[in-house]
Amino acid sequence: MRKIFSNYKSTIFLLGAIIIGGIAGVVFGPKTAVVKPFGDLFINLMFMIIVPLVFFSIASAIANISGMKRLGKIMGSTFLVFFITAAVSALLGFAGTTAFDPLKNTDTTAITNMMSNAEVETEAAEVSLLAKLVETVTVTDFSLLFSKSNMLQLIVFAILFGLATALVGEKGKPMANLLLSGTEIMMKIVKIVMYYAPIGLGCYFATIIGELGPQILGGYVRVFVLYLAITLVYYFGFFTLYAYVAGGKQGIKVFWKNAVPPSVTAIATCSSAASIPVNLDATRKMGVPKDIAETVIPLGANTHKDGSVFGGVIKIVFLFSLFGYDMTSMKSILSIIAVSFLVGAVMGAIPSGGLIGEMLILSVFGFPPEVLPIIAVISTIIDAPATLLNSTGNTVSAMMVSRMVEGKNWLKNALQARPVQ
């Protein structure tokens, strides 16, 4: 019994801190801002180590892969899993908005008036799809890679760096060993920082609840309820299905046994990037091979966001309903699904990082820039459950990639090699 408690005490502490923080946020409201610096300290510490952690983990995983054939199989399987799960998310999200109109019996005048209260810092600029793609995967200067705002670009560079290291053969061995050492050091730093997690996450969550309370109780309640319902269905239903596809009944057991820490971290931080270290630890306990985990998790944090796909559908349908656009034609249905799919790929992996996706929605459908605050408020309301699906979904995706790369007996072999926690 003592051993069981020891394995779960960190999770218990995290859950306790989140519950206490949530209660404090509801009771004290905006006054909880006084503890925000303690939460910001934890978030900043996590963000401070994200750039080197992502670089070392991805570059090391690729540089130390025994053969290029395995690397190609991992990357191919990863993108296939990401594509399928995102497509399922888009279809489920559209079905949910069709059955439950978020603007039914809602005073749209009041919603429009809320635009003036939403603070959005952006410069509207029309950019072509190809130009946006270039901006998404590259930067104009090497120094810009050292920013959490350019995580996808950093991943592209890390992949190229790891690939080049592997291709030079023996001459690249010293660098491959250095990358491996860097990964171990960064994971140790993560472990040290996580000792502060209960305090930091509790304070951060208390502040978020205190700030969001009035908005949630406003005209966007129906959006939040709809999104929460979809989240519960997808989280418990589809994640269980994916775990079964990955490893059968044993896969379900292993996934849910280790899913709580990543889920709690995602909800509390509202950041897929900040959840990367916890997800890497969880996938290790699930038996996912190291090279697969260190490829899928960082890459998924930036390109695989099922929760953001749901959010994209809701934002588009919300605007369609507000402006009286037709949503029954096949063209409209396909465009909503396709754009929400893209929104999931371009959303930033940081709190409130959906601005790029929102601008994409306005650009594709021709909505005026003035309506940006409408969906910006939606982003704030659904941020926590969206991150839950975005981040935790990467762990079960890593299991499915393992199934495709290692074969149907991957989990059985992992259990025999060492006890999966």
XYZ file of C-alpha atoms in Angstrom:
421
model
C 0.000 0.000 0.000
C 2.864 2.339 0.863
C 4.477 1.639 -2.513
C 1.253 2.443 -4.367
C 0.927 5.728 -2.497
C 4.552 6.533 -3.275
C 3.931 6.063 -7.012
C 0.900 8.339 -6.993
C 1.770 10.908 -4.314
C 2.975 13.471 -6.869
C -0.323 13.138 -8.723
C -2.263 13.413 -5.465
C -0.382 16.581 -4.549
C -1.016 18.065 -8.009
C -4.728 17.262 -7.916
C -5.043 18.639 -4.408
C -3.303 21.844 -5.414
C -5.539 22.256 -8.472
C -8.725 21.666 -6.472
C -7.688 24.122 -3.759
C -6.674 26.651 -6.400
C -9.991 26.254 -8.235
C -11.977 26.753 -5.046
C -9.920 29.825 -4.199
C -10.539 31.222 -7.670
C -14.302 30.801 -7.342
C -14.441 32.215 -3.793
C -12.095 35.167 -4.154
C -12.509 35.899 -7.876
C -10.154 38.574 -9.293
C -8.538 38.963 -5.860
C -6.643 35.706 -6.504
C -4.372 37.751 -8.780
C -2.250 38.321 -5.675
C -0.848 34.773 -5.985
C -0.293 35.026 -9.728
C 3.490 35.617 -9.403
C 3.881 32.207 -7.752
C 2.097 30.596 -10.695
C 4.033 32.667 -13.206
C 7.267 31.500 -11.592
C 6.455 27.877 -12.367
C 5.243 28.624 -15.899
C 8.329 30.730 -16.617
C 10.626 27.997 -15.314
C 8.943 25.496 -17.639
C 9.135 27.840 -20.611
C 12.758 28.622 -19.783
C 13.752 24.999 -20.361
C 11.395 24.202 -23.236
C 13.644 25.373 -26.087
C 16.746 23.345 -25.097
C 14.597 20.390 -24.044
C 12.792 20.208 -27.395
C 16.003 20.676 -29.373
C 18.025 18.066 -27.476
C 15.205 15.500 -27.284
C 14.259 15.611 -30.982
C 17.781 15.985 -32.370
C 19.067 13.247 -30.053
C 16.221 10.869 -30.903
C 16.884 11.233 -34.639
C 20.710 11.305 -34.421
C 20.794 8.092 -32.362
C 18.315 6.101 -34.446
C 20.078 2.978 -35.672
C 18.863 3.301 -39.256
C 17.211 5.797 -41.561
C 14.564 3.223 -42.374
C 13.329 3.322 -38.770
C 13.330 7.130 -38.753
C 11.239 7.217 -41.907
C 8.815 4.702 -40.428
C 8.471 6.714 -37.216
C 7.849 10.005 -39.032
C 5.444 8.434 -41.523
C 3.473 6.688 -38.775
C 3.406 9.875 -36.701
C 1.894 12.019 -39.432
C -0.614 9.305 -40.343
C -1.809 9.063 -36.732
C -1.962 12.850 -36.415
C -3.963 13.157 -39.632
C -6.497 10.467 -38.734
C -7.149 11.687 -35.189
C -7.452 15.321 -36.336
C -9.936 14.295 -39.047
C -12.008 12.402 -36.475
C -11.930 15.495 -34.234
C -13.162 17.768 -37.034
C -16.054 15.455 -37.889
C -17.051 15.005 -34.244
C -16.845 18.742 -33.620
C -19.082 19.540 -36.570
C -21.598 16.897 -35.482
C -21.681 18.463 -32.013
C -22.273 22.002 -33.286
C -24.964 20.747 -35.649
C -26.857 19.070 -32.814
C -26.313 21.913 -30.339
C -26.307 25.416 -31.849
C -24.174 27.586 -29.537
C -26.130 30.739 -30.448
C -29.628 29.348 -30.031
C -31.790 31.726 -27.945
C -28.780 33.969 -27.366
C -28.893 37.760 -27.674
C -26.399 38.325 -30.484
C -26.427 42.066 -29.827
C -24.940 41.484 -26.403
C -22.278 39.238 -27.881
C -21.335 41.841 -30.460
C -21.000 44.459 -27.716
C -18.482 42.229 -25.964
C -16.048 42.807 -28.825
C -15.103 46.173 -27.361
C -14.202 44.527 -24.025
C -11.845 41.907 -25.461
C -8.208 42.881 -25.526
C -6.455 41.698 -28.658
C -2.976 42.770 -29.600
C -2.426 42.037 -33.260
C -1.959 43.626 -36.613
C -4.305 42.294 -39.230
C -2.358 41.403 -42.327
C -3.507 39.419 -45.288
C -1.000 36.685 -46.060
C -1.260 34.018 -48.728
C -1.504 30.382 -47.712
C 1.961 29.590 -49.090
C 3.489 32.583 -47.317
C 1.842 31.530 -44.068
C 3.246 28.026 -44.528
C 6.756 29.452 -44.976
C 6.358 31.557 -41.822
C 5.072 28.531 -39.924
C 8.091 26.294 -40.551
C 10.995 28.768 -40.904
C 12.383 31.943 -39.340
C 14.382 34.780 -40.894
C 17.262 34.541 -38.409
C 18.839 31.721 -36.395
C 18.464 33.645 -33.140
C 14.669 33.587 -33.532
C 14.753 29.834 -32.928
C 15.486 30.554 -29.262
C 11.884 31.523 -28.555
C 8.900 29.488 -27.401
C 6.851 31.398 -29.968
C 8.728 29.609 -32.772
C 8.499 26.050 -31.516
C 7.516 24.497 -34.844
C 10.420 26.201 -36.571
C 12.735 24.921 -33.825
C 11.433 21.392 -34.367
C 12.161 21.641 -38.110
C 15.733 22.721 -37.331
C 16.135 19.971 -34.691
C 14.975 17.348 -37.192
C 17.449 18.614 -39.804
C 20.243 18.767 -37.236
C 19.564 15.241 -35.967
C 19.234 13.897 -39.501
C 22.517 15.471 -40.592
C 24.245 14.101 -37.489
C 23.041 10.605 -38.320
C 23.989 10.881 -41.996
C 27.650 11.785 -41.378
C 28.157 8.426 -39.682
C 31.134 7.911 -37.374
C 32.159 11.577 -37.511
C 28.801 12.466 -36.028
C 29.036 10.063 -33.069
C 30.555 12.648 -30.679
C 27.721 15.073 -31.469
C 25.118 12.304 -31.106
C 26.538 11.491 -27.665
C 26.497 15.181 -26.747
C 22.840 15.447 -27.751
C 22.020 12.351 -25.704
C 23.818 13.793 -22.693
C 22.002 17.106 -23.146
C 18.663 15.314 -23.162
C 19.415 13.534 -19.883
C 20.536 16.791 -18.260
C 17.402 18.636 -19.382
C 15.156 15.874 -18.057
C 16.926 16.115 -14.696
C 16.298 19.868 -14.662
C 12.629 19.156 -15.367
C 12.494 16.785 -12.409
C 13.941 19.467 -10.136
C 11.475 22.104 -11.335
C 8.542 19.710 -10.882
C 9.110 19.692 -7.112
C 7.611 23.176 -7.174
C 4.710 22.106 -9.412
C 1.949 21.734 -6.747
C 2.480 25.284 -5.467
C 2.982 26.807 -8.897
C 0.090 25.036 -10.596
C -2.271 25.683 -7.690
C -1.587 29.422 -7.732
C -1.730 29.626 -11.518
C -5.036 27.777 -11.707
C -6.545 29.899 -8.930
C -5.700 33.047 -10.883
C -7.130 31.681 -14.132
C -10.428 30.681 -12.494
C -10.629 34.048 -10.768
C -10.254 35.877 -14.077
C -12.472 33.602 -16.193
C -15.421 33.386 -13.806
C -17.358 36.439 -15.047
C -16.785 35.534 -18.710
C -17.916 31.948 -18.265
C -21.099 33.180 -16.611
C -21.755 35.530 -19.529
C -23.111 34.989 -23.029
C -20.622 32.230 -23.851
C -21.965 29.657 -21.416
C -23.480 27.557 -24.183
C -20.175 27.435 -26.044
C -18.400 26.284 -22.905
C -21.041 23.620 -22.155
C -20.902 22.326 -25.730
C -17.121 22.199 -25.713
C -17.033 20.522 -22.325
C -19.454 17.845 -23.535
C -17.342 17.164 -26.624
C -14.221 17.076 -24.451
C -15.679 14.452 -22.122
C -16.819 12.266 -25.033
C -13.464 12.495 -26.778
C -11.303 12.242 -23.671
C -12.965 9.186 -22.164
C -14.423 7.606 -25.292
C -11.980 8.160 -28.131
C -8.801 8.113 -26.043
C -9.909 4.739 -24.719
C -10.566 3.594 -28.295
C -7.149 4.804 -29.436
C -5.466 3.064 -26.496
C -7.280 -0.151 -27.424
C -6.134 0.161 -31.041
C -2.592 0.672 -29.786
C -2.405 -2.183 -27.296
C -5.732 -3.915 -26.742
C -7.114 -4.197 -23.210
C -3.619 -3.918 -21.772
C -3.149 -0.693 -23.731
C -6.262 0.796 -22.124
C -5.014 -0.166 -18.671
C -1.523 1.244 -19.223
C -2.822 4.481 -20.735
C -5.312 5.350 -18.006
C -2.886 4.350 -15.283
C -0.492 7.066 -16.469
C -2.834 9.651 -18.028
C -3.591 11.697 -14.908
C -0.308 13.666 -14.499
C -0.268 14.846 -18.161
C -3.971 15.704 -17.943
C -3.626 17.701 -14.726
C -0.587 19.574 -16.043
C -2.368 20.408 -19.306
C -5.474 21.747 -17.540
C -3.485 23.784 -15.057
C -0.960 25.339 -17.459
C -3.144 25.617 -20.576
C 0.032 24.958 -22.534
C 0.970 21.975 -24.672
C 4.579 23.187 -24.614
C 4.747 23.295 -20.818
C 3.289 19.772 -20.739
C 6.030 18.256 -22.930
C 8.254 17.116 -20.029
C 5.372 15.455 -18.182
C 4.168 13.773 -21.379
C 7.629 12.385 -22.070
C 7.725 10.883 -18.592
C 4.222 9.429 -19.006
C 4.992 7.785 -22.352
C 8.114 6.246 -20.836
C 5.939 4.673 -18.159
C 3.511 3.495 -20.861
C 6.321 1.523 -22.498
C 6.679 3.731 -25.587
C 10.216 3.414 -27.053
C 12.433 6.401 -26.255
C 13.055 7.459 -29.858
C 9.343 7.346 -30.675
C 8.337 9.314 -27.565
C 10.975 11.991 -28.141
C 9.799 12.428 -31.721
C 6.016 12.263 -31.284
C 5.577 14.341 -28.111
C 7.457 17.552 -29.080
C 6.203 17.372 -32.660
C 2.645 16.731 -31.491
C 2.735 19.715 -29.133
C 2.967 21.972 -32.184
C 1.147 20.150 -34.981
C -1.321 17.745 -33.342
C -4.118 19.535 -31.503
C -7.441 17.710 -31.489
C -8.812 20.171 -28.922
C -7.921 23.111 -31.153
C -9.696 21.405 -34.047
C -12.863 21.266 -31.928
C -12.333 24.905 -31.023
C -11.874 25.844 -34.667
C -15.192 24.223 -35.609
C -17.018 26.011 -32.792
C -15.497 29.404 -33.660
C -16.396 29.062 -37.338
C -19.949 27.882 -36.631
C -20.312 30.656 -34.047
C -19.438 33.303 -36.642
C -21.540 31.603 -39.313
C -24.565 31.718 -37.001
C -23.870 35.298 -35.940
C -23.713 36.560 -39.516
C -26.414 34.268 -40.919
C -24.165 32.223 -43.213
C -25.469 29.006 -44.721
C -24.074 25.903 -43.015
C -26.171 23.280 -44.789
C -24.449 23.149 -48.162
C -21.781 20.543 -48.769
C -19.303 23.294 -49.683
C -19.836 25.008 -46.329
C -19.555 21.754 -44.395
C -16.318 20.749 -46.130
C -14.828 24.231 -45.734
C -15.636 24.313 -42.003
C -14.052 20.896 -41.467
C -10.995 21.685 -43.616
C -10.264 25.067 -42.011
C -10.737 23.704 -38.481
C -8.266 20.971 -39.413
C -5.720 23.631 -40.417
C -6.428 25.667 -37.274
C -5.402 22.641 -35.211
C -2.070 22.542 -37.023
C -1.135 26.222 -36.734
C -2.271 26.964 -33.170
C 0.603 28.042 -30.926
C 1.702 25.627 -28.194
C 1.554 28.324 -25.509
C -1.321 29.733 -23.378
C -3.713 31.823 -25.493
C -1.680 30.865 -28.543
C -4.639 30.578 -30.903
C -4.307 33.988 -32.509
C -2.739 32.599 -35.688
C -5.577 30.128 -36.098
C -8.165 32.826 -35.501
C -6.637 35.085 -38.127
C -6.678 32.124 -40.498
C -10.424 31.725 -39.945
C -11.082 35.410 -40.659
C -8.860 35.339 -43.747
C -10.348 32.214 -45.328
C -14.011 33.095 -44.780
C -13.675 36.851 -45.317
C -14.933 37.960 -41.896
C -13.976 41.540 -40.973
C -11.025 41.933 -38.561
C -13.386 43.630 -36.090
C -14.934 40.264 -35.183
C -11.615 38.867 -33.953
C -12.462 39.637 -30.280
C -15.559 37.419 -30.543
C -13.578 34.255 -31.109
C -10.715 35.504 -28.919
C -13.102 35.305 -25.962
C -14.051 31.770 -27.012
C -10.375 30.823 -27.029
C -10.021 32.032 -23.459
C -13.084 30.145 -22.250
C -12.153 26.789 -23.785
C -8.389 27.087 -23.239
C -8.124 24.542 -20.394
C -10.200 21.667 -21.871
C -8.684 22.303 -25.320
C -5.176 21.934 -23.942
C -6.268 18.764 -22.156
C -7.172 17.162 -25.482
C -4.235 18.715 -27.347
C -1.592 17.596 -24.899
C -2.840 14.305 -23.465
C -3.819 13.160 -26.949
C -0.145 13.113 -27.857
C 0.559 10.375 -25.299
C -2.008 7.978 -26.739
C -0.822 8.950 -30.237
C 2.682 7.874 -29.218
C 1.213 4.509 -28.231
C -0.435 4.135 -31.651
C 2.791 5.084 -33.416
C 4.568 2.422 -31.348
C 1.983 -0.099 -32.531
C 2.676 0.808 -36.168
C 6.475 0.891 -35.848
C 7.109 -1.965 -33.402
C 4.253 -4.278 -34.377
C 1.174 -5.552 -32.563
C 3.213 -7.092 -29.735
C 5.072 -3.884 -28.849
C 3.387 -3.453 -25.473
C 3.793 -7.120 -24.545
C 7.488 -6.898 -25.347
C 7.783 -3.708 -23.315
C 6.109 -5.366 -20.334
C 8.479 -8.294 -20.563
C 11.550 -6.075 -20.892
C 10.623 -4.008 -17.856
C 7.489 -3.496 -15.758
C 5.494 -0.683 -17.348
C 4.219 1.612 -14.593
